[in-house]
PDB file of C-alpha atoms in Angstrom:
ATOM      1  CA  MET A   1      15.031 -32.432-113.324  1.00 45.00           C
ATOM      2  CA  ILE A   2      12.377 -34.348-111.301  1.00 50.00           C
ATOM      3  CA  GLU A   3      10.525 -37.104-113.271  1.00 50.00           C
ATOM      4  CA  HIS A   4       7.044 -37.531-112.258  1.00 48.00           C
ATOM      5  CA  VAL A   5       5.068 -40.970-112.528  1.00 49.00           C
ATOM      6  CA  LEU A   6       1.804 -41.032-112.777  1.00 46.00           C
ATOM      7  CA  HIS A   7      -0.094 -43.927-111.339  1.00 44.00           C
ATOM      8  CA  PRO A   8      -3.558 -44.973-112.330  1.00 44.00           C
ATOM      9  CA  ARG A   9      -6.242 -44.391-109.585  1.00 45.00           C
ATOM     10  CA  ILE A  10      -7.877 -47.706-108.891  1.00 45.00           C
ATOM     11  CA  THR A  11     -11.407 -46.959-107.570  1.00 49.00           C
ATOM     12  CA  GLU A  12     -13.903 -49.536-106.029  1.00 59.00           C
ATOM     13  CA  ASN A  13     -16.826 -49.860-107.801  1.00 66.00           C
ATOM     14  CA  LYS A  14     -19.651 -49.941-104.769  1.00 71.00           C
ATOM     15  CA  ASP A  15     -22.903 -49.010-107.220  1.00 80.00           C
ATOM     16  CA  TRP A  16     -24.158 -52.972-107.484  1.00 88.00           C
ATOM     17  CA  ILE A  17     -23.377 -52.968-103.658  1.00 87.00           C
ATOM     18  CA  THR A  18     -25.402 -49.837-102.989  1.00 89.00           C
ATOM     19  CA  ALA A  19     -28.271 -51.244-105.322  1.00 91.00           C
ATOM     20  CA  LEU A  20     -28.737 -54.260-103.544  1.00 92.00           C
ATOM     21  CA  PHE A  21     -28.845 -52.950-100.234  1.00 92.00           C
ATOM     22  CA  VAL A  22     -31.677 -50.353-101.338  1.00 93.00           C
ATOM     23  CA  LEU A  23     -33.552 -53.238-103.281  1.00 94.00           C
ATOM     24  CA  SER A  24     -33.273 -55.617 -99.640  1.00 94.00           C
ATOM     25  CA  PHE A  25     -34.690 -52.754 -97.576  1.00 94.00           C
ATOM     26  CA  VAL A  26     -37.489 -52.165-100.526  1.00 95.00           C
ATOM     27  CA  ILE A  27     -38.427 -55.515-100.142  1.00 94.00           C
ATOM     28  CA  ILE A  28     -38.752 -55.833 -96.632  1.00 94.00           C
ATOM     29  CA  ALA A  29     -40.775 -52.536 -96.419  1.00 95.00           C
ATOM     30  CA  ILE A  30     -42.925 -53.786 -99.036  1.00 95.00           C
ATOM     31  CA  THR A  31     -43.434 -57.295 -97.311  1.00 94.00           C
ATOM     32  CA  LYS A  32     -44.113 -55.242 -94.144  1.00 93.00           C
ATOM     33  CA  SER A  33     -46.849 -53.197 -95.740  1.00 94.00           C
ATOM     34  CA  VAL A  34     -48.646 -56.402 -97.236  1.00 93.00           C
ATOM     35  CA  TYR A  35     -48.016 -58.613 -94.356  1.00 92.00           C
ATOM     36  CA  GLU A  36     -48.380 -56.047 -91.273  1.00 90.00           C
ATOM     37  CA  ASN A  37     -49.564 -58.035 -88.479  1.00 90.00           C
ATOM     38  CA  ARG A  38     -47.239 -61.193 -89.495  1.00 90.00           C
ATOM     39  CA  PHE A  39     -44.241 -59.136 -89.800  1.00 92.00           C
ATOM     40  CA  GLY A  40     -44.749 -57.660 -86.337  1.00 90.00           C
ATOM     41  CA  ASP A  41     -45.115 -61.332 -85.155  1.00 89.00           C
ATOM     42  CA  PHE A  42     -42.166 -62.341 -87.247  1.00 90.00           C
ATOM     43  CA  MET A  43     -39.769 -59.328 -85.505  1.00 88.00           C
ATOM     44  CA  ASN A  44     -40.698 -60.344 -82.044  1.00 88.00           C
ATOM     45  CA  LEU A  45     -39.667 -64.104 -82.832  1.00 82.00           C
ATOM     46  CA  LEU A  46     -36.574 -63.758 -80.442  1.00 78.00           C
ATOM     47  CA  PHE A  47     -38.727 -62.528 -77.665  1.00 79.00           C
ATOM     48  CA  SER A  48     -42.244 -64.364 -78.191  1.00 78.00           C
ATOM     49  CA  ASP A  49     -43.090 -67.855 -79.858  1.00 75.00           C
ATOM     50  CA  LYS A  50     -46.192 -66.126 -81.204  1.00 81.00           C
ATOM     51  CA  TYR A  51     -45.216 -66.151 -84.684  1.00 83.00           C
ATOM     52  CA  SER A  52     -44.196 -69.984 -84.273  1.00 76.00           C
ATOM     53  CA  LYS A  53     -47.600 -70.867 -83.171  1.00 77.00           C
ATOM     54  CA  ILE A  54     -49.954 -69.017 -85.647  1.00 82.00           C
ATOM     55  CA  TYR A  55     -47.739 -69.858 -88.605  1.00 80.00           C
ATOM     56  CA  ARG A  56     -46.916 -73.241 -88.072  1.00 74.00           C
ATOM     57  CA  ASP A  57     -48.822 -74.895 -90.775  1.00 72.00           C
ATOM     58  CA  SER A  58     -46.634 -76.245 -93.867  1.00 69.00           C
ATOM     59  CA  SER A  59     -48.467 -74.197 -96.334  1.00 71.00           C
ATOM     60  CA  HIS A  60     -47.011 -70.922 -94.926  1.00 70.00           C
ATOM     61  CA  LEU A  61     -43.392 -72.365 -96.431  1.00 72.00           C
ATOM     62  CA  LYS A  62     -44.654 -71.242-100.064  1.00 77.00           C
ATOM     63  CA  SER A  63     -46.200 -68.267 -98.935  1.00 85.00           C
ATOM     64  CA  GLY A  64     -45.620 -64.892-100.592  1.00 87.00           C
ATOM     65  CA  PHE A  65     -44.269 -63.435 -97.045  1.00 90.00           C
ATOM     66  CA  THR A  66     -41.551 -66.267 -96.799  1.00 88.00           C
ATOM     67  CA  VAL A  67     -40.605 -66.362-100.435  1.00 89.00           C
ATOM     68  CA  SER A  68     -40.191 -62.635-100.486  1.00 91.00           C
ATOM     69  CA  LEU A  69     -37.899 -62.730 -97.565  1.00 91.00           C
ATOM     70  CA  PHE A  70     -36.139 -65.469 -98.689  1.00 91.00           C
ATOM     71  CA  PHE A  71     -34.441 -63.437-101.250  1.00 91.00           C
ATOM     72  CA  VAL A  72     -33.299 -60.921 -98.631  1.00 93.00           C
ATOM     73  CA  GLN A  73     -31.566 -63.724 -96.552  1.00 93.00           C
ATOM     74  CA  VAL A  74     -29.934 -65.269 -99.293  1.00 94.00           C
ATOM     75  CA  ILE A  75     -28.721 -61.586-100.507  1.00 93.00           C
ATOM     76  CA  SER A  76     -27.748 -60.682 -96.688  1.00 93.00           C
ATOM     77  CA  PHE A  77     -26.075 -63.867 -96.419  1.00 93.00           C
ATOM     78  CA  ALA A  78     -23.968 -63.696 -99.635  1.00 93.00           C
ATOM     79  CA  PHE A  79     -22.861 -60.115 -98.533  1.00 92.00           C
ATOM     80  CA  PHE A  80     -21.707 -61.396 -94.999  1.00 90.00           C
ATOM     81  CA  ILE A  81     -19.374 -64.231 -96.843  1.00 90.00           C
ATOM     82  CA  GLN A  82     -17.918 -62.010 -99.568  1.00 91.00           C
ATOM     83  CA  PHE A  83     -16.880 -59.525 -96.666  1.00 88.00           C
ATOM     84  CA  SER A  84     -15.814 -62.026 -94.218  1.00 86.00           C
ATOM     85  CA  LEU A  85     -13.473 -63.942 -97.292  1.00 86.00           C
ATOM     86  CA  SER A  86     -12.266 -60.010 -97.841  1.00 86.00           C
ATOM     87  CA  LEU A  87     -11.477 -59.387 -94.446  1.00 82.00           C
ATOM     88  CA  PHE A  88      -9.241 -62.158 -94.208  1.00 80.00           C
ATOM     89  CA  GLY A  89      -7.509 -61.493 -97.511  1.00 80.00           C
ATOM     90  CA  TYR A  90      -9.255 -64.262 -99.563  1.00 81.00           C
ATOM     91  CA  ALA A  91     -11.339 -61.829-101.798  1.00 84.00           C
ATOM     92  CA  SER A  92     -12.470 -58.231-102.338  1.00 85.00           C
ATOM     93  CA  LYS A  93     -15.603 -57.242-100.980  1.00 84.00           C
ATOM     94  CA  THR A  94     -16.454 -55.424-104.344  1.00 85.00           C
ATOM     95  CA  ASP A  95     -15.977 -58.075-106.613  1.00 88.00           C
ATOM     96  CA  TRP A  96     -19.486 -58.456-108.333  1.00 88.00           C
ATOM     97  CA  ILE A  97     -18.545 -61.638-110.071  1.00 91.00           C
ATOM     98  CA  LEU A  98     -17.387 -63.552-106.835  1.00 92.00           C
ATOM     99  CA  TYR A  99     -20.814 -62.226-105.335  1.00 93.00           C
ATOM    100  CA  ILE A 100     -22.894 -63.790-108.258  1.00 93.00           C
ATOM    101  CA  GLN A 101     -21.063 -67.152-107.560  1.00 93.00           C
ATOM    102  CA  ILE A 102     -21.822 -67.189-103.832  1.00 92.00           C
ATOM    103  CA  ILE A 103     -25.449 -66.087-103.879  1.00 94.00           C
ATOM    104  CA  THR A 104     -25.748 -68.599-106.756  1.00 94.00           C
ATOM    105  CA  PHE A 105     -24.223 -71.325-104.624  1.00 90.00           C
ATOM    106  CA  LEU A 106     -26.120 -70.642-101.442  1.00 90.00           C
ATOM    107  CA  ILE A 107     -29.627 -70.768-103.663  1.00 91.00           C
ATOM    108  CA  PHE A 108     -28.592 -73.731-105.316  1.00 89.00           C
ATOM    109  CA  PHE A 109     -27.403 -75.367-102.041  1.00 86.00           C
ATOM    110  CA  ILE A 110     -30.641 -74.295 -99.920  1.00 85.00           C
ATOM    111  CA  LEU A 111     -33.089 -75.433-103.105  1.00 85.00           C
ATOM    112  CA  SER A 112     -31.130 -78.650-104.064  1.00 83.00           C
ATOM    113  CA  LYS A 113     -31.144 -79.762-100.296  1.00 81.00           C
ATOM    114  CA  TYR A 114     -35.186 -79.044 -99.768  1.00 82.00           C
ATOM    115  CA  LEU A 115     -35.671 -80.701-102.940  1.00 83.00           C
ATOM    116  CA  VAL A 116     -33.461 -84.154-101.642  1.00 79.00           C
ATOM    117  CA  GLU A 117     -35.387 -83.442 -98.183  1.00 78.00           C
ATOM    118  CA  LYS A 118     -38.657 -83.598 -99.885  1.00 79.00           C
ATOM    119  CA  ILE A 119     -37.582 -86.851-101.666  1.00 80.00           C
ATOM    120  CA  ILE A 120     -36.265 -88.613 -98.465  1.00 76.00           C
ATOM    121  CA  ALA A 121     -39.585 -87.303 -96.381  1.00 76.00           C
ATOM    122  CA  THR A 122     -41.922 -88.945 -99.197  1.00 79.00           C
ATOM    123  CA  ALA A 123     -39.815 -92.058 -99.108  1.00 76.00           C
ATOM    124  CA  PHE A 124     -40.087 -92.327 -95.018  1.00 72.00           C
ATOM    125  CA  ASN A 125     -43.648 -91.159 -95.143  1.00 75.00           C
ATOM    126  CA  ILE A 126     -42.818 -87.963 -92.913  1.00 73.00           C
ATOM    127  CA  GLU A 127     -43.848 -85.284 -95.400  1.00 76.00           C
ATOM    128  CA  GLU A 128     -45.787 -83.168 -92.944  1.00 74.00           C
ATOM    129  CA  PHE A 129     -43.344 -83.317 -90.220  1.00 73.00           C
ATOM    130  CA  VAL A 130     -40.239 -82.487 -92.355  1.00 76.00           C
ATOM    131  CA  GLU A 131     -42.439 -79.772 -94.057  1.00 78.00           C
ATOM    132  CA  GLN A 132     -43.038 -78.147 -90.699  1.00 76.00           C
ATOM    133  CA  PHE A 133     -39.274 -78.570 -89.390  1.00 76.00           C
ATOM    134  CA  ASN A 134     -38.187 -76.999 -92.892  1.00 78.00           C
ATOM    135  CA  LEU A 135     -40.306 -73.979 -92.059  1.00 81.00           C
ATOM    136  CA  GLN A 136     -39.224 -73.883 -88.688  1.00 81.00           C
ATOM    137  CA  LYS A 137     -35.518 -73.574 -90.051  1.00 80.00           C
ATOM    138  CA  VAL A 138     -36.600 -71.103 -92.944  1.00 84.00           C
ATOM    139  CA  THR A 139     -38.459 -69.011 -90.233  1.00 86.00           C
ATOM    140  CA  TYR A 140     -35.024 -68.816 -87.732  1.00 85.00           C
ATOM    141  CA  ARG A 141     -32.693 -68.746 -91.047  1.00 87.00           C
ATOM    142  CA  THR A 142     -34.980 -65.646 -92.436  1.00 90.00           C
ATOM    143  CA  TYR A 143     -34.525 -63.807 -89.073  1.00 90.00           C
ATOM    144  CA  ILE A 144     -31.016 -64.004 -89.001  1.00 89.00           C
ATOM    145  CA  GLY A 145     -30.592 -63.050 -92.431  1.00 90.00           C
ATOM    146  CA  LEU A 146     -32.941 -59.858 -91.542  1.00 91.00           C
ATOM    147  CA  PHE A 147     -30.614 -59.164 -88.513  1.00 88.00           C
ATOM    148  CA  ILE A 148     -27.028 -59.163 -90.240  1.00 90.00           C
ATOM    149  CA  LEU A 149     -28.444 -57.084 -93.429  1.00 92.00           C
ATOM    150  CA  PRO A 150     -27.911 -53.536 -91.190  1.00 91.00           C
ATOM    151  CA  ILE A 151     -24.616 -55.036 -89.888  1.00 88.00           C
ATOM    152  CA  ASN A 152     -23.508 -55.770 -93.686  1.00 89.00           C
ATOM    153  CA  VAL A 153     -23.692 -51.999 -94.405  1.00 88.00           C
ATOM    154  CA  ILE A 154     -21.792 -51.087 -91.922  1.00 85.00           C
ATOM    155  CA  LEU A 155     -18.963 -53.795 -92.689  1.00 82.00           C
ATOM    156  CA  PHE A 156     -18.902 -52.800 -96.247  1.00 84.00           C
ATOM    157  CA  TYR A 157     -18.950 -49.284 -96.053  1.00 81.00           C
ATOM    158  CA  TYR A 158     -16.080 -48.795 -92.938  1.00 79.00           C
ATOM    159  CA  ASP A 159     -12.932 -49.906 -93.759  1.00 72.00           C
ATOM    160  CA  THR A 160     -11.606 -50.362 -90.393  1.00 75.00           C
ATOM    161  CA  ILE A 161     -13.345 -53.407 -89.355  1.00 74.00           C
ATOM    162  CA  SER A 162     -11.509 -55.761 -86.629  1.00 75.00           C
ATOM    163  CA  LYS A 163     -11.317 -59.174 -87.898  1.00 74.00           C
ATOM    164  CA  ASN A 164     -12.827 -60.095 -84.387  1.00 80.00           C
ATOM    165  CA  ILE A 165     -16.652 -58.822 -85.505  1.00 81.00           C
ATOM    166  CA  PRO A 166     -17.155 -61.723 -88.257  1.00 80.00           C
ATOM    167  CA  LEU A 167     -15.937 -64.214 -85.970  1.00 83.00           C
ATOM    168  CA  ILE A 168     -18.176 -62.953 -83.051  1.00 85.00           C
ATOM    169  CA  ILE A 169     -21.188 -62.725 -85.395  1.00 84.00           C
ATOM    170  CA  ILE A 170     -20.426 -66.319 -86.983  1.00 84.00           C
ATOM    171  CA  PHE A 171     -20.172 -67.602 -83.278  1.00 86.00           C
ATOM    172  CA  THR A 172     -23.848 -65.755 -82.607  1.00 85.00           C
ATOM    173  CA  ILE A 173     -25.219 -67.361 -85.469  1.00 83.00           C
ATOM    174  CA  LEU A 174     -24.619 -70.952 -84.675  1.00 83.00           C
ATOM    175  CA  ILE A 175     -25.466 -70.031 -81.241  1.00 86.00           C
ATOM    176  CA  PHE A 176     -28.977 -68.956 -82.452  1.00 80.00           C
ATOM    177  CA  ASN A 177     -28.921 -71.953 -84.598  1.00 78.00           C
ATOM    178  CA  VAL A 178     -28.365 -74.404 -82.362  1.00 79.00           C
ATOM    179  CA  LEU A 179     -30.977 -72.926 -79.832  1.00 80.00           C
ATOM    180  CA  ALA A 180     -33.595 -72.797 -82.982  1.00 75.00           C
ATOM    181  CA  TYR A 181     -33.107 -76.489 -83.690  1.00 73.00           C
ATOM    182  CA  LEU A 182     -33.469 -77.244 -79.884  1.00 76.00           C
ATOM    183  CA  ILE A 183     -36.850 -75.279 -80.235  1.00 73.00           C
ATOM    184  CA  SER A 184     -37.958 -76.816 -83.244  1.00 71.00           C
ATOM    185  CA  ILE A 185     -37.440 -80.571 -81.545  1.00 71.00           C
ATOM    186  CA  LYS A 186     -39.037 -79.368 -78.421  1.00 74.00           C
ATOM    187  CA  ASN A 187     -42.199 -78.023 -80.799  1.00 70.00           C
ATOM    188  CA  TYR A 188     -42.404 -81.060 -82.819  1.00 68.00           C
ATOM    189  CA  GLN A 189     -41.298 -83.907 -79.682  1.00 72.00           C
ATOM    190  CA  ASN A 190     -43.993 -85.988 -80.124  1.00 72.00           C
ATOM    191  CA  LEU A 191     -44.193 -86.544 -83.776  1.00 67.00           C
ATOM    192  CA  ILE A 192     -40.380 -86.950 -83.755  1.00 68.00           C
ATOM    193  CA  PHE A 193     -40.666 -89.599 -80.642  1.00 71.00           C
ATOM    194  CA  SER A 194     -42.857 -91.569 -82.815  1.00 70.00           C
ATOM    195  CA  LYS A 195     -40.835 -91.610 -85.856  1.00 67.00           C
ATOM    196  CA  LEU A 196     -37.524 -91.316 -84.048  1.00 69.00           C
ATOM    197  CA  PHE A 197     -35.339 -93.793 -86.157  1.00 69.00           C
ATOM    198  CA  TYR A 198     -36.241 -91.521 -89.426  1.00 68.00           C
ATOM    199  CA  PHE A 199     -35.477 -88.584 -87.606  1.00 69.00           C
ATOM    200  CA  ILE A 200     -32.098 -89.402 -86.593  1.00 72.00           C
ATOM    201  CA  LEU A 201     -31.566 -90.663 -89.917  1.00 69.00           C
ATOM    202  CA  TYR A 202     -33.132 -87.412 -91.422  1.00 67.00           C
ATOM    203  CA  LEU A 203     -30.710 -85.373 -89.152  1.00 68.00           C
ATOM    204  CA  CYS A 204     -27.669 -87.485 -89.750  1.00 68.00           C
ATOM    205  CA  THR A 205     -28.331 -87.244 -93.711  1.00 68.00           C
ATOM    206  CA  LEU A 206     -29.258 -83.794 -94.438  1.00 64.00           C
ATOM    207  CA  GLU A 207     -28.463 -81.752 -91.666  1.00 66.00           C
ATOM    208  CA  ILE A 208     -25.084 -82.827 -90.452  1.00 66.00           C
ATOM    209  CA  ALA A 209     -23.455 -84.564 -93.823  1.00 65.00           C
ATOM    210  CA  PRO A 210     -23.926 -81.603 -96.056  1.00 65.00           C
ATOM    211  CA  TYR A 211     -21.991 -79.318 -93.858  1.00 65.00           C
ATOM    212  CA  PHE A 212     -19.394 -81.833 -92.526  1.00 67.00           C
ATOM    213  CA  PHE A 213     -18.577 -82.651 -96.436  1.00 67.00           C
ATOM    214  CA  MET A 214     -18.305 -78.604 -97.202  1.00 65.00           C
ATOM    215  CA  TYR A 215     -15.847 -78.349 -94.214  1.00 64.00           C
ATOM    216  CA  TYR A 216     -14.049 -81.392 -95.573  1.00 64.00           C
ATOM    217  CA  TRP A 217     -13.604 -79.800 -98.881  1.00 67.00           C
ATOM    218  CA  TYR A 218     -12.721 -76.389 -97.986  1.00 58.00           C
ATOM    219  CA  THR A 219      -9.931 -77.525 -95.502  1.00 65.00           C
ATOM    220  CA  LYS A 220      -8.726 -79.735 -98.364  1.00 63.00           C
ATOM    221  CA  GLY A 221      -8.769 -77.171-100.684  1.00 54.00           C
ATOM    222  CA  SER A 222      -7.049 -74.721 -98.385  1.00 53.00           C
ATOM    223  CA  ALA A 223      -4.059 -77.381 -97.200  1.00 54.00           C
TER     224      ALA A 223
END
């Protein structure tokens, strides 16, 4: 007599992922329709500096365009982080609790870093420069977030993805970030040189130290 053993079929719930992808594209579509000209200039950021020249005033940092795409970027980056962790066996790509933890950490990290920068900028009397410099960083970071959003869709719905793909994307993001910093420094070189000491202090304290401590914490925790 043959004994049949029934095993429960485990299915991954991807509904919440689909909903967030749809929400992201809806936000992008609404932003494009409301800020049509600005969105067009923004999407050409990689090929033209028109956007950076037109929207370089610090008041644009808190505009509806920037805020709406900020949410898209954190959704996109959180997806990419979670997928990368799952690809290397550290997590499940459909774990919605982990996703909430990741996106909460990203929002907390970005906003707390921004508030600390505001405090230090006020202390050093370089508020206008830091606001403009932040706007440049947010612009390029948002551009990267929108760029990897469709890549995230492919990564999540295909099961045969090489581990080299996330590494290539991370390497590309790092190069793009370095170029963005160099462009920002070039755009504000006169202001930077007039306050060189404060800029170096700002760079070391808020642009290098946080990532160094995050790397140290991660490597120590993995040891």
